[in-house]
Coordinates of C-alpha atoms and ligand atoms in Angstrom, one line a residue:
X1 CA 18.8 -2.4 8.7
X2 CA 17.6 -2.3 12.1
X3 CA 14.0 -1.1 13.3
X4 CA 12.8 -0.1 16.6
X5 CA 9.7 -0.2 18.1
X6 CA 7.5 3.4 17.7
X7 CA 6.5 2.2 21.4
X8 CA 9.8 2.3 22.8
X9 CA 13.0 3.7 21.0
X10 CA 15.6 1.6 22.8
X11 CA 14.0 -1.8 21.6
X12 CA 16.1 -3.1 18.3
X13 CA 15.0 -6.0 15.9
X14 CA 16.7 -7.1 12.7
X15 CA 15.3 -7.0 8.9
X16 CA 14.2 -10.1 9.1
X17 CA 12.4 -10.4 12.3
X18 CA 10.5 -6.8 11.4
X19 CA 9.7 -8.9 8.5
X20 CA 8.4 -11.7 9.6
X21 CA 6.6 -10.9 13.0
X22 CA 5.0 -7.4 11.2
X23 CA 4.7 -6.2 15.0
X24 CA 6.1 -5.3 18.1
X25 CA 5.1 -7.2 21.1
X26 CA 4.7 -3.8 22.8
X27 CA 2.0 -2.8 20.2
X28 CA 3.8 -0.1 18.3
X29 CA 5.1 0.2 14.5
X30 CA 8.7 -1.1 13.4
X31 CA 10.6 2.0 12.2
X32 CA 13.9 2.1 10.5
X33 CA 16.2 3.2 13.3
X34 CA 18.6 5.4 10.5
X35 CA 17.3 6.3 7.1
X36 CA 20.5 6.4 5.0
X37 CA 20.5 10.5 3.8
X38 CA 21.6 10.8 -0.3
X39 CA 22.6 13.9 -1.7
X40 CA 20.6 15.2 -4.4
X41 CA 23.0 13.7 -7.1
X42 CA 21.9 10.0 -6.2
X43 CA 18.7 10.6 -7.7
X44 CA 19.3 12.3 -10.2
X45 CA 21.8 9.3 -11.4
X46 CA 19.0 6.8 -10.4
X47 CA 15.5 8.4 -10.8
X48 CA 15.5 8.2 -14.6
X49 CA 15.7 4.2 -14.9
X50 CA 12.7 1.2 -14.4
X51 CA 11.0 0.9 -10.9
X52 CA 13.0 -2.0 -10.5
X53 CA 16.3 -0.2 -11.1
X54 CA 15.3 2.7 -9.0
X55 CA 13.8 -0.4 -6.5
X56 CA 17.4 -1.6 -6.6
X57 CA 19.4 1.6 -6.2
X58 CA 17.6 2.8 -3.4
X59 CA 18.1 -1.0 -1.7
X60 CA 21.4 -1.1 -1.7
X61 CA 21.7 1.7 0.1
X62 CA 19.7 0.6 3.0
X63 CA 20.7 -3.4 3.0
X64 CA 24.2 -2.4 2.2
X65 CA 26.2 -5.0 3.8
X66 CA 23.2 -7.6 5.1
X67 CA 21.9 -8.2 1.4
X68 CA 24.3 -9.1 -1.2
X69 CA 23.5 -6.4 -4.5
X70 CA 23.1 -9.7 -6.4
X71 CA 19.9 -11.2 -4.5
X72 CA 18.4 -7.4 -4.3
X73 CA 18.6 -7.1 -7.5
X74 CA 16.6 -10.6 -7.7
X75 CA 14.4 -9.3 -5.1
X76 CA 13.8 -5.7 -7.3
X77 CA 13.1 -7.4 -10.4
X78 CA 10.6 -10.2 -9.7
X79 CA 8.6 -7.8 -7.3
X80 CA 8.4 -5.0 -10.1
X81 CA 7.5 -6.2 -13.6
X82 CA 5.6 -3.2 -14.2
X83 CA 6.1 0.7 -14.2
X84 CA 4.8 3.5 -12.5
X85 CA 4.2 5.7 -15.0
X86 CA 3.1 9.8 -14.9
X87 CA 0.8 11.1 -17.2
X88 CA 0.7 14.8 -17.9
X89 CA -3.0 16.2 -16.6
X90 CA -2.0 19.9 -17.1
X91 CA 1.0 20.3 -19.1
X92 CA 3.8 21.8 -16.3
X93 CA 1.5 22.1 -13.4
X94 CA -0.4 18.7 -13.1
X95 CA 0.3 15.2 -13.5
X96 CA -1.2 11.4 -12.2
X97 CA 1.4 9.5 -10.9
X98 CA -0.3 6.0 -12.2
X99 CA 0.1 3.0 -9.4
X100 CA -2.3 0.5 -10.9
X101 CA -0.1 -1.1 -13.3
X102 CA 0.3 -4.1 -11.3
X103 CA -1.2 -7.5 -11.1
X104 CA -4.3 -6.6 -9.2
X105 CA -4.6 -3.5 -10.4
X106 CA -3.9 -1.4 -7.2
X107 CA -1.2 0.6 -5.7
X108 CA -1.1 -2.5 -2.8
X109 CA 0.8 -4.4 -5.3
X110 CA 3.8 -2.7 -4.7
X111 CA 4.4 -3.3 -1.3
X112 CA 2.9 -7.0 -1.3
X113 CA 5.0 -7.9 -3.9
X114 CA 8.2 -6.7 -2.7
X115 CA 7.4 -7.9 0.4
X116 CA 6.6 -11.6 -0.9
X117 CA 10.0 -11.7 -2.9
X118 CA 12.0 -10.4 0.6
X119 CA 10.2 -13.0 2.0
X120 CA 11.4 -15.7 -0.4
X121 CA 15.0 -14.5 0.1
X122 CA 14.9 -15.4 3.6
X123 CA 13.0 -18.6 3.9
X124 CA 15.3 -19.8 0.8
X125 CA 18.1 -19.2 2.8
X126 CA 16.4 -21.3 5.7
X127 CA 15.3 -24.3 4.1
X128 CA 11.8 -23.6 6.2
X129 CA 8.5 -23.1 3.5
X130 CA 6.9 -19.9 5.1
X131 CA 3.1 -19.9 5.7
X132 CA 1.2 -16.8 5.2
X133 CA -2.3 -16.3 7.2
X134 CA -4.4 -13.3 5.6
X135 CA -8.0 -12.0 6.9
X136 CA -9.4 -9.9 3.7
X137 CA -12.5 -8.2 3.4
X138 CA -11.7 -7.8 -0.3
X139 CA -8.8 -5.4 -1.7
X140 CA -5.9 -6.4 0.5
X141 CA -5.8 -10.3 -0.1
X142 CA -6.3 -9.7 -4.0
X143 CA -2.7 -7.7 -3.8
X144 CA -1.4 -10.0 -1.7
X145 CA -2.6 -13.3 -3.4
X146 CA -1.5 -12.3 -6.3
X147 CA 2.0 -11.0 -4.8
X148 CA 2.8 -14.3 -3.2
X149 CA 1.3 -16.4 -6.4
X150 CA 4.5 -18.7 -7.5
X151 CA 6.9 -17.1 -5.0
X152 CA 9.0 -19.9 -4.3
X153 CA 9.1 -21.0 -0.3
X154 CA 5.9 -19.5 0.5
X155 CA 2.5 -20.9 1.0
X156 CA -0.5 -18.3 1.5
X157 CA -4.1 -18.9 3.2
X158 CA -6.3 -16.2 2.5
X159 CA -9.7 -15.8 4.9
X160 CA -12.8 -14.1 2.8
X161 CA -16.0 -13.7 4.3
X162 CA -18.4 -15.9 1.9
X163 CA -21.1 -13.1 0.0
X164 CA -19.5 -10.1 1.3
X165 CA -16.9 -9.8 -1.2
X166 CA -17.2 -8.7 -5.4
X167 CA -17.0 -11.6 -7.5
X168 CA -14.3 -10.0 -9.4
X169 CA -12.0 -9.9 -5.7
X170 CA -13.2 -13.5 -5.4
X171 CA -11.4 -14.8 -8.1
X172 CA -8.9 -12.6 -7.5
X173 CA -8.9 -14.8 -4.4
X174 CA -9.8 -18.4 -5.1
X175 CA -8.8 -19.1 -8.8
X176 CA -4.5 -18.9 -8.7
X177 CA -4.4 -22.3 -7.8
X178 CA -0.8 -23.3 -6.3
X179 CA 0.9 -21.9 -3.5
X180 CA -2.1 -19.8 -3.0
X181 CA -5.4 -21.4 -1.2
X182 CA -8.7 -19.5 0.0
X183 CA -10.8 -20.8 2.9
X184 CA -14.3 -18.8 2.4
X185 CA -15.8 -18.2 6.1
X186 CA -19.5 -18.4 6.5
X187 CA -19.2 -15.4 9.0
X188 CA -17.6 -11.6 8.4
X189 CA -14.7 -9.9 8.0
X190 CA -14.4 -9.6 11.8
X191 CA -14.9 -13.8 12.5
X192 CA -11.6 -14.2 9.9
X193 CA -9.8 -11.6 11.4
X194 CA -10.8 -13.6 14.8
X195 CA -9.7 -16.8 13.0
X196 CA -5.7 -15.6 12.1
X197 CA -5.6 -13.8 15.4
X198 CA -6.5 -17.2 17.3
X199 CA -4.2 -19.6 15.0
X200 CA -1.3 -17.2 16.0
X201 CA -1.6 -17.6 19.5
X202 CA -2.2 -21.8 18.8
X203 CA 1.1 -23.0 19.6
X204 CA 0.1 -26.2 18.8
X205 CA -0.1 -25.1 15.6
X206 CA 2.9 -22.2 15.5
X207 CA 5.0 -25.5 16.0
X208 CA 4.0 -27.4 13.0
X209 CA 4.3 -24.8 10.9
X210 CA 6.6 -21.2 10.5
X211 CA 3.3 -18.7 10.6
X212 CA 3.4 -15.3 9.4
X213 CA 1.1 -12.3 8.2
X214 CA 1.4 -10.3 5.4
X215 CA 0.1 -7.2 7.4
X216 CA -0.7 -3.8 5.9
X217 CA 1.2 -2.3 8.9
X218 CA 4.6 -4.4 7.7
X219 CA 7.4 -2.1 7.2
X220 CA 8.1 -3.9 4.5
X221 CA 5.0 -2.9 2.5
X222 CA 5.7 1.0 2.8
X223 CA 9.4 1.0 2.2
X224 CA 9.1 -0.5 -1.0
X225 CA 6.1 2.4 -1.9
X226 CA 9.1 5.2 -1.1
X227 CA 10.5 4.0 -4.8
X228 CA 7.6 5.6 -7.0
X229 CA 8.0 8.7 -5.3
X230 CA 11.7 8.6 -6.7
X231 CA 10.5 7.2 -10.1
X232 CA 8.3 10.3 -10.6
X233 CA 10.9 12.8 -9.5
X234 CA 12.7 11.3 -12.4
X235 CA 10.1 11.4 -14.6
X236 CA 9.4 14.7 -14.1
X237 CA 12.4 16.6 -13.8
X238 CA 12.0 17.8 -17.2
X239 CA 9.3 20.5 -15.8
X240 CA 12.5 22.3 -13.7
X241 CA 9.7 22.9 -10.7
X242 CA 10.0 21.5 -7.0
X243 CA 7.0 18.7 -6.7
X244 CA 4.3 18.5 -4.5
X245 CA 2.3 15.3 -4.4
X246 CA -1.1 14.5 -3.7
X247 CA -2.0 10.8 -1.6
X248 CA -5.2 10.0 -1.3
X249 CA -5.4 8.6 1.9
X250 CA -6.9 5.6 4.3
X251 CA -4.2 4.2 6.5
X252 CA -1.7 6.7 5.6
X253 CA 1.0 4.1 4.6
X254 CA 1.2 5.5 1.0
X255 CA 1.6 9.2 2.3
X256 CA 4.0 7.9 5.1
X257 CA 6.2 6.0 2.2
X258 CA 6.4 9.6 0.6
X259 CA 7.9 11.7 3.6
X260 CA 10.8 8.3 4.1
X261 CA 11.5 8.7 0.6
X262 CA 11.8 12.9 1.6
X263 CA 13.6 12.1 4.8
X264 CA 16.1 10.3 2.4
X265 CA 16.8 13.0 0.9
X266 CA 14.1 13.1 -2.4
X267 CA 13.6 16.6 -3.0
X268 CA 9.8 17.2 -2.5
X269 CA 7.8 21.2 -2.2
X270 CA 5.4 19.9 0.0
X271 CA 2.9 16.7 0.8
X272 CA -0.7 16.5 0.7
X273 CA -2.9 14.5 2.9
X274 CA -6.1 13.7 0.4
X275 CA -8.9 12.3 1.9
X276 CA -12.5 11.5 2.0
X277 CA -15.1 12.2 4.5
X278 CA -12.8 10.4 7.3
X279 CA -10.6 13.4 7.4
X280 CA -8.9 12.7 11.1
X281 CA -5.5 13.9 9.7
X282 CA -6.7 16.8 7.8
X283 CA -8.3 18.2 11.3
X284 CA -4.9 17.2 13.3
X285 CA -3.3 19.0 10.6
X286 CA -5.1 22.0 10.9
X287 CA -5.8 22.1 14.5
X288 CA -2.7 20.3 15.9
X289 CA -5.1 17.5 17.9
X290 CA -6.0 14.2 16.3
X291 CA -9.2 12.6 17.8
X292 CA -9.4 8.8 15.8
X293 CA -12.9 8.4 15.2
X294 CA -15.3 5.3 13.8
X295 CA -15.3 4.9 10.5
X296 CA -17.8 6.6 8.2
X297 CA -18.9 4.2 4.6
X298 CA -17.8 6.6 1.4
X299 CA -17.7 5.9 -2.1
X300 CA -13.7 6.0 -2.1
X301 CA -14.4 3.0 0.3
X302 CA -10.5 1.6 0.5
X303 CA -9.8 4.9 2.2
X304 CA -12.8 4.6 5.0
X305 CA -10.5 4.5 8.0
X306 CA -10.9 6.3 11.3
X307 CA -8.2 5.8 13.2
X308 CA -5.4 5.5 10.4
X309 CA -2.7 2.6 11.5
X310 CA 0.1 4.6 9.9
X311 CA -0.6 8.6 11.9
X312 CA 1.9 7.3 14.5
X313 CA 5.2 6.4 11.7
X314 CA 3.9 10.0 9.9
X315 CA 4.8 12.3 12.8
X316 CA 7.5 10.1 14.0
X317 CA 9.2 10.8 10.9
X318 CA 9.1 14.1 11.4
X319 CA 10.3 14.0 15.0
X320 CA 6.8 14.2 16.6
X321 CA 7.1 18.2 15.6
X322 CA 3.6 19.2 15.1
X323 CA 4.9 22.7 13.7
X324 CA 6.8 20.2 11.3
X325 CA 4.8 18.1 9.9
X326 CA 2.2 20.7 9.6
X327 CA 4.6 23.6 7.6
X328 CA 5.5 20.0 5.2
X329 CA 1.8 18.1 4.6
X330 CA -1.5 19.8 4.1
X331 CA -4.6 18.2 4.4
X332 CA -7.6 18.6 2.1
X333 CA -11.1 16.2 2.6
X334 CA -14.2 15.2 0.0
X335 CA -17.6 14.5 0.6
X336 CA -19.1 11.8 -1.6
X337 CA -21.3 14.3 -4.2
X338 CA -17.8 16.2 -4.3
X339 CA -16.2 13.6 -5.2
X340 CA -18.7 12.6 -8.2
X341 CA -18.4 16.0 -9.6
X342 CA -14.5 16.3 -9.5
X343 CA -14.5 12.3 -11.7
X344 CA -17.0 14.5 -14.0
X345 CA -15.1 17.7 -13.9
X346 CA -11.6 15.2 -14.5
X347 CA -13.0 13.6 -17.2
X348 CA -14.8 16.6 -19.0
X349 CA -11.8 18.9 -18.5
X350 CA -9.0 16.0 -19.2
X351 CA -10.9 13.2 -21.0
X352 CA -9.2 11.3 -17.7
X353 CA -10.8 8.6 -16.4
X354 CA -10.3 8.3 -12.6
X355 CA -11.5 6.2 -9.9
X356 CA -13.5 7.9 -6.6
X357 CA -9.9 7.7 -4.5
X358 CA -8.0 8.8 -7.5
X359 CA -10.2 11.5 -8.2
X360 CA -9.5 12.7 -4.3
X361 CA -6.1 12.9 -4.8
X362 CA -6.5 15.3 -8.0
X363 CA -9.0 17.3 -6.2
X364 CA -7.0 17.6 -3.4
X365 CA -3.8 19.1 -6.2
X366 CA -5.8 21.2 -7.4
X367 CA -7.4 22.5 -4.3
X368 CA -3.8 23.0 -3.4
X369 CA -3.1 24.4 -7.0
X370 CA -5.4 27.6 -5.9
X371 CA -3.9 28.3 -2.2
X372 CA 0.0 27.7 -3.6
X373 CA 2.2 30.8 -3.9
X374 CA 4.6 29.3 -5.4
X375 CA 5.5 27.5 -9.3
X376 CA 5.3 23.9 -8.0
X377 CA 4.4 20.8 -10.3
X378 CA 1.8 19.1 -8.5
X379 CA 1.8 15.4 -9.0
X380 CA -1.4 13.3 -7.6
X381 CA -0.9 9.8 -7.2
X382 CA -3.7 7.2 -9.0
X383 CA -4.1 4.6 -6.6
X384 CA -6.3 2.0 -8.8
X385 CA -7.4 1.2 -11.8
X386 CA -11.2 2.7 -12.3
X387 CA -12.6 -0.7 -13.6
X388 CA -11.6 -1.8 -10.3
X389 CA -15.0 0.3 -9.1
X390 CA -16.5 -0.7 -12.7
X391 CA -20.0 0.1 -11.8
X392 CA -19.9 3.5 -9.7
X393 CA -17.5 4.9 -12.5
X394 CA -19.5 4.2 -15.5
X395 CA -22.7 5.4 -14.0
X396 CA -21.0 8.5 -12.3
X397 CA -19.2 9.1 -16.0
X398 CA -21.8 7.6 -17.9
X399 CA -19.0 5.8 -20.0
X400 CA -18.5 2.4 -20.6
X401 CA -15.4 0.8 -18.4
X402 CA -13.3 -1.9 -19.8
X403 CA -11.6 -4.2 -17.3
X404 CA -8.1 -4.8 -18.5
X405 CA -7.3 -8.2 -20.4
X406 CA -4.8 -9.9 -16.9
X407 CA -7.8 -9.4 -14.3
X408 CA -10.6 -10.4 -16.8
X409 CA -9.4 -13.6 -17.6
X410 CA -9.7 -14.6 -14.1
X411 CA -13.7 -14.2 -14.2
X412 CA -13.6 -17.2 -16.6
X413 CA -11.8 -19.1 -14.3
X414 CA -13.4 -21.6 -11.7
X415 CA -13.4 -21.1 -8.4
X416 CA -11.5 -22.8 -5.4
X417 CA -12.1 -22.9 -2.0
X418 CA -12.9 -24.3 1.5
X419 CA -15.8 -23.5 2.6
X420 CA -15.7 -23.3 7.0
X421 CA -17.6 -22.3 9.3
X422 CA -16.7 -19.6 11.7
X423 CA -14.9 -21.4 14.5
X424 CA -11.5 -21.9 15.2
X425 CA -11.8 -26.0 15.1
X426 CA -13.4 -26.1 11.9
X427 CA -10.7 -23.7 10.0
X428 CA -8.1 -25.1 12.3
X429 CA -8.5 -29.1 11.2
X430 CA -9.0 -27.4 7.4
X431 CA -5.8 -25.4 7.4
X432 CA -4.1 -28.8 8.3
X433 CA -5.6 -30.9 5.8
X434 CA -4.1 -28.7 3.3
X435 CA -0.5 -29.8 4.5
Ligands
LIG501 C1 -5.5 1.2 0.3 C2 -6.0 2.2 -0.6 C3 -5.8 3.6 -0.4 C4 -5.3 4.1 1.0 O1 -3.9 3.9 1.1 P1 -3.3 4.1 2.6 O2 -1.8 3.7 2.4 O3 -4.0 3.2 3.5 O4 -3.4 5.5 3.0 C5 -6.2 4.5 -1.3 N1 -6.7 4.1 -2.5 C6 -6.9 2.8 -2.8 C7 -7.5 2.4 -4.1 C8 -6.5 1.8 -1.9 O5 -6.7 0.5 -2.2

């Protein structure tokens, strides 16, 4: 494949380098410069079988020629042990396309993982082990720890700020052991962000060691989150109706990965842009200007984003046609006390436990649901687990939450780390010591 820059169109970079460098040097977004179009009977042969299969099918139609079908299939398999199964809500009219089935419990699994094997593939094939630098302030660096855990020819140093994570994302964090280490900043978010940007630019350090980033805005995260959207096609093509699906929303990756898997020719009714009270793209979408604004703090917190990294791949996939995107995604946006009664009205009228992001997504189907002319099958797509928000569920539900048996062994595990301060010598001689 080749990718361009969204910054300028001419610009062309291979597989590997969009990969491995995450980002233009002009700033913009690598984008697929063709998106291979399949007929309708491609996924109807493919859709029905394992993410991985479907992972597979839909890679050998975009590596054909670059990847041999035996290494994707190696890729495909050890990036998606698990399923992405939908569960009926409504019988015919509304389902949850469930994303959490993953190591860390979270839809980010998917594109970390797939990204860590593709990864593995090419510094395999180079002899050279791969370093990983990640700044998390909690979700992110669990997915991606865990993704990168074992992968052979890769070594991962996660940045936390120390207190200002869950202890649950800690361990998540600190107790793999192996490949994986965790330095634990006494500073914020914002000083190990500071920390990865800095070691980047060390060249000093670039030339010991083959630096990389396992950035959310990779390409290589979102293409892999196109396959669910084709794993639910097939798993719902027994309800004979076109599908609509529901994404709740933060950085618009997820939603994005939807309209490539559309522009590849999945049949899909419609898109809908589900978010909380950070609705930028639900106002662009209904007025045709987006204005980016701070952030405001929600109780679906993964989704508190004000100026959403993805909006720019979005309407470029729809040519930059307002009129376009707008007849294709429509936006719907949740206050917090909104959202607490739609996880009560989920769980009295379904018995379905979801968590606050999840439950945006439903509300915005079923919002959708009311306005819709036509017989679609609306599909919402869970994008964690709801013990991953443990406490806000169980007192919003007043239920008791269990925390499934992979992720709770880890609280019983001891934790590692290197404790730094937040300075660029003090992580810098640190990170070294390590190799
Ligand atoms: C990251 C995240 C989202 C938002 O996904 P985007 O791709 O950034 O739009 C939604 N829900 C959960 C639970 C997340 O972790």
């Amino acid at each position: 494949m080749q990718f361009y820059s969204t910054n300028n169109n001419s610009s062309r970079v291979s597989t590997k380098q969009a990969l491995f460098h995450s980002m233009p040097v002009d700033k913009g977004l690598y984008m697929p410069v063709s998106i291979p179009y399949q007929d309708i009977s491609f996924f109807d042969k493919i859709a029905g079988g394992s993410l991985a299969d479907v992972g597979y099918e839909i890679c050998k139609a975009l590596f054909a020629g670059e990847i041999a079908d035996a290494d994707l299939q190696q890729i495909t398999h050890q990036a998606f042990p698990f399923e992405t199964p939908v569960v009926a809500l409504e019988d015919g009219a509304l389902g949850v396309l469930e994303l959490f089935h993953g190591p860390s419990l979270a839809f980010k699994d998917v594109g970390a993982r797939f990204m860590a094997s593709l990864m593995s593939y090419f510094s395999g094939k180079s002899d050279q082990e791969v370093h990983i630098l990640v700044a998390t302030s909690g979700d992110t660096g669990g997915a991606v720890a865990m993704g990168f855990h074992n992968v052979p020819g890769v070594r991962v140093s996660i940045l936390y700020p120390t207190g200002r994570v869950s202890d649950l994302q800690e361990k998540q964090l600190t107790t793999l052991g192996g490949n994986v280490q965790a330095f634990e900043v006494k500073g914020s978010f914002d000083d190990c962000q500071a920390l990865v940007k800095q070691a980047f630019l060390d060249t000093s350090l670039t030339n010991r060691i083959a630096l990389s980033s396992a950035n959310s805005i990779n390409i290589f995260r979102l293409i892999p989150q196109s396959f669910y959207y084709v794993s639910a096609y097939g798993q719902s093509k027994r309800v004979g109706k076109p599908i609509v699906f529901s994404t709740p929303s933060g950085n618009f990756g997820n939603l994005s990965a939807g309209i490539l898997a559309s522009k590849m020719g999945l049949p899909v009714h419609h898109f809908i842009a589900s978010t909380n009270l950070n609705h930028v793209v639900p106002d662009y979408l209904h007025t045709g200007t987006y204005a980016p604004k701070e952030s405001v703090a929600t109780i679906s917190n993964a989704m508190d984003v004000g100026s959403p990294s993805n909006f720019v791949r979005l309407t470029h996939l729809y040519g930059d046609q307002f009129d376009t995107v707008a007849e294709h995604v429509k936006g719907y946006y949740f206050d917090d006390p909104s959202t607490e009664a739609g996880m009560q009205q989920i769980y009295s009228q379904y018995g379905y436990v979801a968590c606050p992001h999840t439950a945006i997504g439903i509300m915005g189907a079923q919002q959708d649901k009311i306005r819709s002319t036509q017989d679609v099958y609306h599909i919402a797509l869970a994008t964690a687990h709801p013990s991953k928000f443990k406490p806000l569920v169980e007192q919003v539900l007043n239920i008791d939450v269990d925390v499934p048996e992979r992720l709770a062994v880890l609280a019983t595990r001891k934790k590692q780390s290197y404790l730094i301060d937040p300075d660029y010598g003090s992580f810098k001689e640190a990170l070294l010591a390590t190799i």
